[in-house]
Amino acid sequence: MINVSIAGGTGYTGGELLRLLLNHPQVKIDSITSTTSVGVPVTNIHRDLLGETDLCFTNKVGYPDVIFLCLGHGISRTFLRENPIEESCKIIDLGSDFRNEPIFGSRQFVFGLCELNKEKIRKAHNIANPGCFATSILLALIPLAAINKLSEAVHIHAITGSTGAGKKLSETTHFSYRASNISVYKPFTHQHLNEIQRTLADAGNPILPEINFIPMRGDFTRGIFTSIYMKWDGSMSETEIIDYYKQFYEASPFVFVSDEPISLKEVVNTNKGLVHIEFHNGYIHITSIIDNLLKGASGQAVQNMNLMFGLDESAGLKLKGSAF
Amino acid sequence: MINVSIAGGTGYTGGELLRLLLNHPQVKIDSITSTTSVGVPVTNIHRDLLGETDLCFTNKVGYPDVIFLCLGHGISRTFLRENPIEESCKIIDLGSDFRNEPIFGSRQFVFGLCELNKEKIRKAHNIANPGCFATSILLALIPLAAINKLSEAVHIHAITGSTGAGKKLSETTHFSYRASNISVYKPFTHQHLNEIQRTLADAGNPILPEINFIPMRGDFTRGIFTSIYMKWDGSMSETEIIDYYKQFYEASPFVFVSDEPISLKEVVNTNKGLVHIEFHNGYIHITSIIDNLLKGASGQAVQNMNLMFGLDESAGLKLKGSAF
Amino acid sequence: MINVSIAGGTGYTGGELLRLLLNHPQVKIDSITSTTSVGVPVTNIHRDLLGETDLCFTNKVGYPDVIFLCLGHGISRTFLRENPIEESCKIIDLGSDFRNEPIFGSRQFVFGLCELNKEKIRKAHNIANPGCFATSILLALIPLAAINKLSEAVHIHAITGSTGAGKKLSETTHFSYRASNISVYKPFTHQHLNEIQRTLADAGNPILPEINFIPMRGDFTRGIFTSIYMKWDGSMSETEIIDYYKQFYEASPFVFVSDEPISLKEVVNTNKGLVHIEFHNGYIHITSIIDNLLKGASGQAVQNMNLMFGLDESAGLKLKGSAF
Amino acid sequence: MINVSIAGGTGYTGGELLRLLLNHPQVKIDSITSTTSVGVPVTNIHRDLLGETDLCFTNKVGYPDVIFLCLGHGISRTFLRENPIEESCKIIDLGSDFRNEPIFGSRQFVFGLCELNKEKIRKAHNIANPGCFATSILLALIPLAAINKLSEAVHIHAITGSTGAGKKLSETTHFSYRASNISVYKPFTHQHLNEIQRTLADAGNPILPEINFIPMRGDFTRGIFTSIYMKWDGSMSETEIIDYYKQFYEASPFVFVSDEPISLKEVVNTNKGLVHIEFHNGYIHITSIIDNLLKGASGQAVQNMNLMFGLDESAGLKLKGSAF
């Protein structure tokens, strides 16, 4: 059994990790930390877990085989400085700290997009888990980047559920505001653009076109629906592209190419990503869906753990989707 | 034109009053106060009013003909002590301060349930505007109370939209919590029980049976759906009761008896109340619907103002429902 | 009083027209027709209107001053052939029949986008009421087209509420499917593209760039949120553009430019359109919101009627928004 | 491996069974039948299963060890007459056909409420799977019935998600109707009352009081929230009752007593049932939550199968809840 610690277990990604790991056949949860709820049963915070665990939050990490950092963006470095972790302990950081600056002391972080970096992840000691928008967009674009086919401006709109904004109360997560409402935020400037661009370049597309990205707030709790298009040079037909994408994702237990148009709930509460491709008027149009808390965060983190420890990549991740 | 002041204009009921009064043909808004946003355009807070008003929040009440108090429960008395209002100025309090203790200095407050107290309201100088749950329940029960027919235990479940909880951020108004969720709160102990019981007694039913009331939080923003039943002695048939209710509400421009089962959205964004009655197995079952911010708060407050100033009772209140 | 007939009154746009016209100060509803519900009270179908009207559906148009056609796309021509309308009767067609082919016998139809064609509409005898997506997109782009500034590819994503799909039951309007779901439909090929392109050209931009339009199905009932961007040549600054837009819409009682980012519910249940503009990285980004059933259909139809009959443009259209 | 057939696999309960059984460690799906979609891949209908199965619908049942009937209420008898099933094949019927009339030829059906009839189910050859409302209500009341404590009138309101109404399109499952809407249906007369009453009597409460049940339609897709109260004789204190309930459900892997008030999403997408108890004013108030498609249908069906075949009761049912 793998001894696991979750650092920062009261938030959404920490809770979701817990939901996954409690059912993972090869994991023992060693500790789940919190600065604010030490000694409190985790079911007081994650009430849906009643009957599934007797764990309490602690402020001691202990000596796990792997620690998941669910600390909020920018806090992981501080945490590691203040809480020395054994050298031998692997780290999977769900924050943004090491995505673009992958070094901390002697630790080198691999960008944990499993479908791109599987072999590197298998050998990695430290993982920077990708952002949710980044994952959704990269799953749609990585196959093209891998053959250096991103040369025309890329146009992206992606709409996210409220859990993407975390547990913090704010005007835009107030139910009376958010219900039946739609809005745009950080157009052209979202912080995930960096990791998207770097990853696409690394994947095989060194010179990138403009990536225009408009994030939207949706009136649902889980999921990201991404719509992307760009001019297409005609070097491959629609059928060839679809076949190529299917082949590209053939080895992935979670990412699939749909021949039919997709709708968000087809992946909600699963670790899957679905991609659908159509050609129109000289454009290639790609839609992509993930659950932001699973493939976009905690699910992918477990997938990374599985790879790092030589387990079945889908161990603990064969989830029943909610479908409705 | 009636000069109106709104005290406490940044919250939900203050904003809804503003939405109504800006279109009211016989009202001029003299001032809208706030302790936190003095000098700020009201459209900064109530963004849906863009293009409809240039008003700014102030901390001066001025010399209105009537002031609406939208201050939160328990704050109206303090406000009146600290902000002397001209004797001649009428007061309509949307808080709970004067519903059960209707005296403040020389001012006597009338309970502003228009369908019950229309003549008293016409002569009133001060109004305690009913609570939202209270209004929904009273519209269903007042006709029976008026003929002293409440003698068996009354069983009530009522489900409210999130705006009933006000603008304050809290765990239960967080979108990620509230969406697609249902819960019960304050079962048997909701603070509106007092005004419900007192009003039913005053209406003609001095000795009341048990009133059991389970409030529920719904996953929608506007409206209260109330389901009530009690044993029925058979002294009047279903048809007779329905006819009696129709007659009881004949003079009301807003309350109607539906021959068909009702659904909440039939009244959302209107000042209407709908009531439907069925007999089953020796019980009378009454369902009742209102928009909590309108007939349950700001709409009824304007209806009270109309009556107090001798205007058409429905002036400014012929609202297009949202229907969907 | 203007005598009005509504042809096809059981659907969503017919019902919404009724909601508006019942409160319109200068309108008398002469008839509301249906092929399937002759003799049935309109409140049996539009249950939210209980207490507001005793009208029944009829199959006779009568002799109105104006008839609104709410018949579904492609049926208006057939209806006019089978139901001769007096020459003197004005026609406002809410379907798509006359938007791109504006002639029927001796009748010439004016495209009823009030903010563009106000003077023509004032003199018009027949109006082709714009489509909902078209209205939302045109309000964002018309000011640029009017100064021939559309020269770079235009990128549009717009997300619509379920009422845009009408009353018909279908898989994608089933609650269990649609709730918390997002999908794309008719990418690059939506039928409103024609009227959008033609109108932009007519407005002053004879040579148009590509207009790329991705419509999306949202999980709410009312409203369209549109996000548009295109490369900007820098000939006018952000401030200049915003000022120009404000000036362009100065005379409109319904369209406003917001200095702050907008969210859909700011216009729901109103006839308003809001537009917000930001410059980023050499792009102009415009967001635009309307209520699809009001400014996108029945509200604009009434606005057209007001103009055609010399009434105040906003008569019957000062609606209290739902805000929440 | 247990060979399983699903009869009627295109609907909601059939699809949900498939979602569960595809991940069940001891099950092989032999066939999934449909009368309308023979030869069609199941992923064409249940699109969320893309990548998880290559099964196609068939019209041949084959020779399974157990068949699940997901045919709609009243159709199971007809199906069994027209599709002879091997004597040795166990049957689990998700319809209502055998709940109150448990005999078909030589087959005797056991009512499959696992928490009540565990030992009978272990030995059963045929199961009548309980209804969703019935399960939610019975989990709240069975412990009291087991000690013959139901003597005062029971007052129940329960609100259900849209999936309870199945896949069929209807006015009340139209998104534009259902979103943000609440309504009552079949008050006092819901068809589950029979199985509720019979089961409570069988559980140890031969003489039953009135059971008053008001079902409500909620504006969410999954789950049933039930609120029940009745006068309490004081023979046991609140603490004693709560302890008794905890003890009653001690052996159940799925039903738990919550010390804190519960909200619906704590069980959505799980096979769990949660119960919470409070005493007020001489009443015992019990709230109860389940996912209607899981513990209220397909999940409980699998739980029954597990018991019938001597498997771990929770095999294939340790589901990650959706929580949000």
GROMACS .gro file of C-alpha atoms in nm, chain A residues 5 49-50 60 131 169 179 205 235 262 279-280 283 310:
model
   14
    5SER     CA    1  -0.063   1.253   0.275
   49LEU     CA    2  -1.809   1.131   0.321
   50LEU     CA    3  -2.016   1.040   0.629
   60LYS     CA    4   0.156   1.685   1.095
  131GLY     CA    5  -0.447   2.355  -1.433
  169LEU     CA    6  -1.714   3.295  -0.085
  179ALA     CA    7  -2.770   3.086  -1.093
  205ASN     CA    8   0.541   2.315  -3.195
  235SER     CA    9  -0.277   1.928  -4.536
  262ILE     CA   10  -2.037   1.627  -2.721
  279PHE     CA   11  -1.416   2.101  -4.029
  280HIS     CA   12  -1.609   2.406  -4.149
  283TYR     CA   13  -1.147   2.598  -4.012
  310GLY     CA   14   0.394   0.174  -1.145
   0.00000   0.00000   0.00000
